[in-house]
Coordinates of C-alpha atoms and ligand atoms in Angstrom, one line a residue:
M1 CA 0.0 0.0 0.0
L2 CA 1.5 3.3 -1.1
R3 CA 0.6 6.4 0.7
V4 CA 1.6 10.0 0.0
E5 CA 1.7 12.1 3.2
I6 CA 0.6 15.7 2.8
D7 CA 0.1 18.0 5.8
I8 CA -3.1 20.0 5.5
P9 CA -3.7 22.5 8.3
H10 CA -7.1 21.9 9.7
P11 CA -9.6 24.8 9.3
V12 CA -11.1 24.3 12.7
E13 CA -7.7 25.2 14.3
T14 CA -7.5 28.4 12.2
L15 CA -11.0 29.3 13.2
F16 CA -10.4 28.8 16.9
L17 CA -7.5 31.1 16.6
L18 CA -9.7 33.7 14.8
F19 CA -12.4 33.5 17.4
A20 CA -9.8 33.7 20.2
T21 CA -8.1 36.8 18.7
G22 CA -11.5 38.4 17.9
G23 CA -12.6 37.8 21.5
V24 CA -9.5 39.5 23.0
L25 CA -9.8 42.4 20.6
L26 CA -13.4 42.9 21.4
W27 CA -12.6 42.8 25.1
M28 CA -9.8 45.3 24.7
T29 CA -11.9 47.8 22.7
W30 CA -15.3 47.3 24.5
D31 CA -14.9 50.2 26.9
V32 CA -13.1 52.6 24.6
P33 CA -15.4 52.9 21.6
Q34 CA -14.3 56.5 20.9
S35 CA -14.0 56.1 17.2
R36 CA -17.4 54.5 17.0
K37 CA -19.0 57.5 18.6
T38 CA -18.0 59.4 15.5
Q39 CA -19.7 56.9 13.4
A40 CA -22.8 57.1 15.6
S41 CA -23.1 60.8 15.0
I42 CA -22.7 60.3 11.2
A43 CA -25.1 57.5 10.8
P44 CA -27.8 57.1 13.5
A45 CA -30.0 55.1 11.2
H46 CA -27.2 52.5 10.9
A47 CA -26.9 52.3 14.7
A48 CA -30.7 51.7 15.1
S49 CA -30.6 48.9 12.7
T50 CA -28.4 46.8 15.0
T51 CA -31.5 45.5 16.8
D52 CA -32.7 43.5 13.9
T53 CA -29.7 41.2 13.4
E54 CA -29.0 38.1 15.5
I55 CA -25.8 36.2 16.4
G56 CA -25.7 33.0 18.2
G57 CA -23.5 32.2 21.2
D58 CA -22.5 35.8 21.8
G59 CA -21.6 35.3 25.5
G60 CA -23.7 38.0 27.0
L61 CA -24.0 40.5 24.1
A62 CA -27.7 40.9 24.8
H63 CA -30.1 42.8 22.5
R64 CA -31.0 46.3 23.5
S65 CA -33.7 48.7 22.5
P66 CA -32.4 51.6 20.3
D67 CA -34.1 54.3 22.3
E68 CA -32.9 53.7 25.8
G69 CA -29.7 55.8 26.0
G70 CA -27.4 58.5 24.8
P71 CA -24.1 58.4 22.9
D72 CA -22.7 55.6 25.2
R73 CA -25.6 53.4 24.3
Q74 CA -25.2 54.1 20.6
A75 CA -21.4 53.4 20.8
R76 CA -22.1 50.1 22.5
M77 CA -24.6 49.2 19.9
L78 CA -22.1 50.0 17.2
A79 CA -19.6 47.8 19.0
L80 CA -22.2 45.0 19.0
R81 CA -22.8 45.6 15.3
S82 CA -19.1 45.2 14.8
A83 CA -19.1 41.9 16.8
E84 CA -21.9 40.7 14.6
D85 CA -19.9 41.6 11.5
D86 CA -17.0 39.7 12.8
A87 CA -19.1 36.6 13.5
R88 CA -20.6 36.8 10.0
R89 CA -17.1 37.2 8.6
I90 CA -15.7 34.2 10.5
R91 CA -18.7 32.1 9.4
T92 CA -18.0 33.0 5.7
E93 CA -14.3 32.2 6.1
Q94 CA -15.3 28.9 7.7
A95 CA -17.5 28.0 4.7
V96 CA -14.7 29.0 2.3
L97 CA -12.1 26.9 4.1
E98 CA -14.4 23.9 4.4
R99 CA -15.3 24.0 0.8
S100 CA -11.8 24.2 -0.5
E101 CA -10.6 21.5 1.9
E102 CA -13.4 19.2 0.7
I103 CA -12.4 19.7 -2.9
L104 CA -8.7 19.2 -2.1
R105 CA -9.2 16.0 -0.2
Y106 CA -11.4 14.6 -3.0
E107 CA -8.7 15.4 -5.6
L108 CA -6.0 14.0 -3.5
K109 CA -7.8 10.7 -3.1
I110 CA -8.3 10.3 -6.9
L111 CA -4.6 10.9 -7.5
E112 CA -3.6 8.6 -4.7
D113 CA -5.9 5.8 -6.0
E114 CA -4.5 6.2 -9.5
A115 CA -0.9 5.8 -8.2
V116 CA -1.8 2.7 -6.1
R117 CA -3.6 1.1 -9.0
S118 CA -0.7 1.5 -11.5
G119 CA 1.8 0.5 -8.8
D120 CA 4.9 1.8 -10.5
D121 CA 7.3 4.2 -8.8
A122 CA 7.4 6.8 -11.6
A123 CA 3.6 7.2 -11.5
V124 CA 3.7 7.5 -7.7
R125 CA 6.4 10.2 -8.0
R126 CA 4.5 12.1 -10.6
A127 CA 1.3 11.8 -8.5
K128 CA 3.2 13.2 -5.5
E129 CA 4.6 16.1 -7.5
K130 CA 1.1 16.8 -8.8
L131 CA -0.3 16.7 -5.3
L132 CA 2.2 19.1 -4.0
S133 CA 1.6 21.6 -6.8
L134 CA -2.1 21.2 -6.4
L135 CA -1.8 22.0 -2.7
A136 CA 0.3 25.0 -3.4
D137 CA -2.2 26.2 -6.0
E138 CA -5.1 25.7 -3.6
R139 CA -3.4 27.6 -0.9
A140 CA -2.6 30.5 -3.2
A141 CA -6.1 30.6 -4.6
E142 CA -7.6 30.5 -1.1
E143 CA -5.4 33.3 0.1
Q144 CA -6.4 35.4 -2.9
F145 CA -10.0 34.7 -2.3
R146 CA -9.7 35.6 1.4
Q147 CA -7.9 38.8 0.4
T148 CA -10.7 39.8 -1.9
L149 CA -13.2 39.1 0.8
R150 CA -11.3 41.3 3.2
E151 CA -11.2 44.1 0.6
M152 CA -15.0 43.8 0.0
W153 CA -15.7 43.9 3.7
E154 CA -13.5 46.9 4.1
A155 CA -15.4 48.6 1.2
E156 CA -18.7 47.8 3.0
G157 CA -17.5 49.4 6.2
L158 CA -16.2 52.5 4.4
S159 CA -19.4 53.0 2.3
A160 CA -21.6 52.5 5.4
T161 CA -20.1 55.6 7.0
A162 CA -20.0 57.7 3.9
V163 CA -23.5 59.0 4.1
V164 CA -24.4 62.6 5.0
G165 CA -27.6 64.5 5.3
S166 CA -31.1 63.0 5.7
P167 CA -31.7 59.7 3.9
G168 CA -33.5 60.2 0.6
I169 CA -32.7 59.8 -3.1
V170 CA -33.6 62.0 -6.0
H171 CA -32.8 61.7 -9.6
V172 CA -30.2 59.0 -10.0
L173 CA -28.7 58.0 -13.3
W174 CA -27.3 54.7 -14.6
P175 CA -23.5 54.8 -14.1
V176 CA -23.1 52.6 -17.2
E177 CA -25.9 51.6 -19.7
P178 CA -27.4 48.2 -18.9
D179 CA -27.5 47.3 -22.6
E180 CA -26.8 43.6 -21.8
G181 CA -29.1 43.4 -18.8
L182 CA -27.7 42.4 -15.4
S183 CA -25.3 39.6 -14.7
A184 CA -26.2 39.6 -11.0
T185 CA -29.2 41.1 -9.1
F186 CA -29.4 42.5 -5.6
H187 CA -29.2 39.6 -3.1
D188 CA -28.9 37.2 -6.1
P189 CA -29.2 33.7 -4.7
A190 CA -27.0 32.3 -7.5
Y191 CA -24.2 34.7 -6.5
E192 CA -24.5 33.8 -2.9
Q193 CA -24.3 30.1 -3.7
R194 CA -21.3 30.6 -5.9
F195 CA -19.2 32.9 -3.7
G196 CA -20.7 32.3 -0.2
I197 CA -21.5 35.9 0.5
P198 CA -24.6 38.0 -0.1
H199 CA -24.6 40.3 -3.2
N200 CA -25.4 43.8 -2.0
A201 CA -25.3 45.3 -5.4
I202 CA -26.2 44.9 -9.0
D203 CA -23.7 43.8 -11.6
I204 CA -24.0 45.5 -15.0
P205 CA -22.0 43.8 -17.8
V206 CA -20.2 46.3 -19.9
P207 CA -17.0 46.0 -22.0
Q208 CA -13.8 46.3 -20.1
G209 CA -12.7 49.9 -19.9
S210 CA -16.1 51.5 -20.3
A211 CA -16.6 54.9 -18.7
I212 CA -18.2 54.8 -15.2
R213 CA -20.3 57.9 -14.6
S214 CA -21.3 59.4 -11.3
A215 CA -24.9 58.5 -10.6
A216 CA -25.6 61.9 -9.0
D217 CA -23.9 65.2 -8.0
G218 CA -21.6 64.6 -5.0
V219 CA -18.1 64.4 -3.6
V220 CA -15.6 61.6 -4.2
D221 CA -15.3 60.1 -0.7
T222 CA -12.9 57.1 -1.1
I223 CA -10.8 55.6 -3.8
V224 CA -9.2 52.3 -3.1
D225 CA -6.8 50.9 -5.7
N226 CA -5.8 47.3 -4.7
G227 CA -3.8 46.6 -7.8
L228 CA -5.1 43.3 -9.2
G229 CA -7.3 43.0 -6.1
Y230 CA -10.8 44.4 -5.7
S231 CA -10.6 48.2 -6.4
Y232 CA -13.5 50.6 -6.0
I233 CA -14.6 54.2 -5.6
I234 CA -17.2 55.6 -3.2
V235 CA -19.1 58.9 -4.0
K236 CA -21.0 60.7 -1.3
H237 CA -24.3 62.4 -2.3
E238 CA -26.9 64.3 -0.3
G239 CA -28.6 61.6 1.8
F240 CA -26.9 58.6 0.2
A241 CA -23.7 57.2 -1.3
T242 CA -22.8 55.1 -4.3
L243 CA -20.0 52.5 -4.7
Y244 CA -18.5 51.5 -8.1
G245 CA -16.6 48.2 -7.9
H246 CA -13.9 46.6 -10.0
A247 CA -12.8 50.1 -11.2
S248 CA -9.4 51.0 -12.6
N249 CA -7.9 54.1 -14.2
F250 CA -9.4 56.6 -11.8
F251 CA -10.1 60.0 -13.4
V252 CA -10.9 61.8 -10.2
A253 CA -9.3 62.1 -6.7
E254 CA -10.7 61.9 -3.2
G255 CA -12.4 65.1 -2.2
D256 CA -13.2 66.1 -5.9
R257 CA -16.7 67.5 -6.4
V258 CA -18.4 65.7 -9.3
R259 CA -21.5 66.4 -11.3
Q260 CA -24.0 63.8 -12.3
G261 CA -22.6 62.0 -15.4
D262 CA -19.0 62.9 -14.8
V263 CA -16.6 60.1 -15.7
L264 CA -15.1 58.6 -12.4
A265 CA -13.1 55.7 -13.7
A266 CA -12.8 52.9 -16.2
S267 CA -14.8 49.7 -15.6
G268 CA -13.1 46.4 -15.1
G269 CA -14.0 43.0 -13.8
M270 CA -12.2 40.8 -16.4
P271 CA -10.4 38.2 -14.2
G272 CA -6.7 39.0 -13.8
T273 CA -7.0 42.7 -14.7
P274 CA -6.5 45.7 -12.3
G275 CA -9.4 46.1 -9.9
A276 CA -10.9 42.8 -10.6
G277 CA -10.1 40.7 -7.5
T278 CA -11.2 37.0 -7.4
L279 CA -15.0 37.4 -7.0
T280 CA -15.7 38.1 -10.7
T281 CA -16.1 36.0 -13.8
G282 CA -16.3 38.6 -16.5
P283 CA -16.2 42.4 -17.3
H284 CA -18.9 44.3 -15.4
L285 CA -19.6 47.2 -13.1
H286 CA -20.5 46.3 -9.5
F287 CA -22.8 49.1 -8.4
E288 CA -24.0 49.7 -4.8
V289 CA -26.4 52.3 -3.4
I290 CA -26.2 53.0 0.4
V291 CA -28.9 54.9 2.3
G292 CA -28.6 55.4 6.0
G293 CA -25.6 53.0 6.2
E294 CA -27.6 50.2 4.6
R295 CA -27.4 48.9 1.0
V296 CA -30.6 49.1 -1.0
D297 CA -31.5 47.5 -4.3
P298 CA -30.2 50.0 -6.9
L299 CA -33.1 49.0 -9.2
T300 CA -35.5 50.7 -6.8
V301 CA -33.9 54.1 -7.4
L302 CA -32.5 53.9 -11.0
P303 CA -34.7 54.9 -13.9
A304 CA -36.7 51.9 -15.2
R305 CA -35.3 50.2 -18.3
Q306 CA -37.5 48.2 -20.7
G307 CA -36.9 44.5 -20.7
L308 CA -34.2 44.6 -18.0
R309 CA -33.8 41.1 -16.9
P310 CA -30.9 39.2 -15.2
V311 CA -28.7 37.4 -17.8
Q312 CA -26.3 34.6 -17.3
Q313 CA -22.7 35.5 -17.6
Ligands
ZN1 ZN1 -21.2 42.5 -7.9

């Protein structure tokens, strides 16, 4: 019986470490939520929404009513929201790790069986080399995937605090024309099944390098250029914000005032190109609309388009 020994770090150990680290960080920051007070004053609607989310096994982080306290209460609720985000993040990472390990173990078994069946040394050696390169590929792919997830979570956090004024949207334009329909809708179940995270946006397929136009008058709040990772731009408008994902070639700078229709950047999304990251399968604009710190379906605020239906990409 021939066996090829490969050391695969178990995801449960990694997760335990993540939980332990998260717990210590939460404990350390629990009584000094100064930075969160700033957020509370910017986005009270965001703070109030913490009461409708649930996390299990939170060790004493009980739910509280949004109207029983001042800034301290709000700061604590924002800390709770942050703990909930961490829990959601860890659950997603767990799903990613479990899935890739499952695939890897299956592939390892096939290769091993083949080597055992043929019984010759050269085949075993080739199988072993293939296993090692497979493992290296899987690890690299997983790290890239996790990096993209981190970048997307960071984008969510930044856009949630980018809102000023009272929530409300008037006169929004399409940032690119949806001539080819949509490749993913808001909270698209197919997207969630594929990537393991909810899709808080619409994906509009357009040729690589198309002009992305500001959906409304506003100020460029954030530009994040992650090289080949997920890159994006956030524009702050009166009462809401918009996020344009997989962007490259930014034509504006943070702090610039923009008019509706001004070109912000070039679109991307083609795997392996600047701004794409790993959560994309083809060229498109990932477009988010944020009101009161929460993402809303962009189709509810964009002008209606005839025959606009989700298309497969
Ligand atoms: Zn998207």
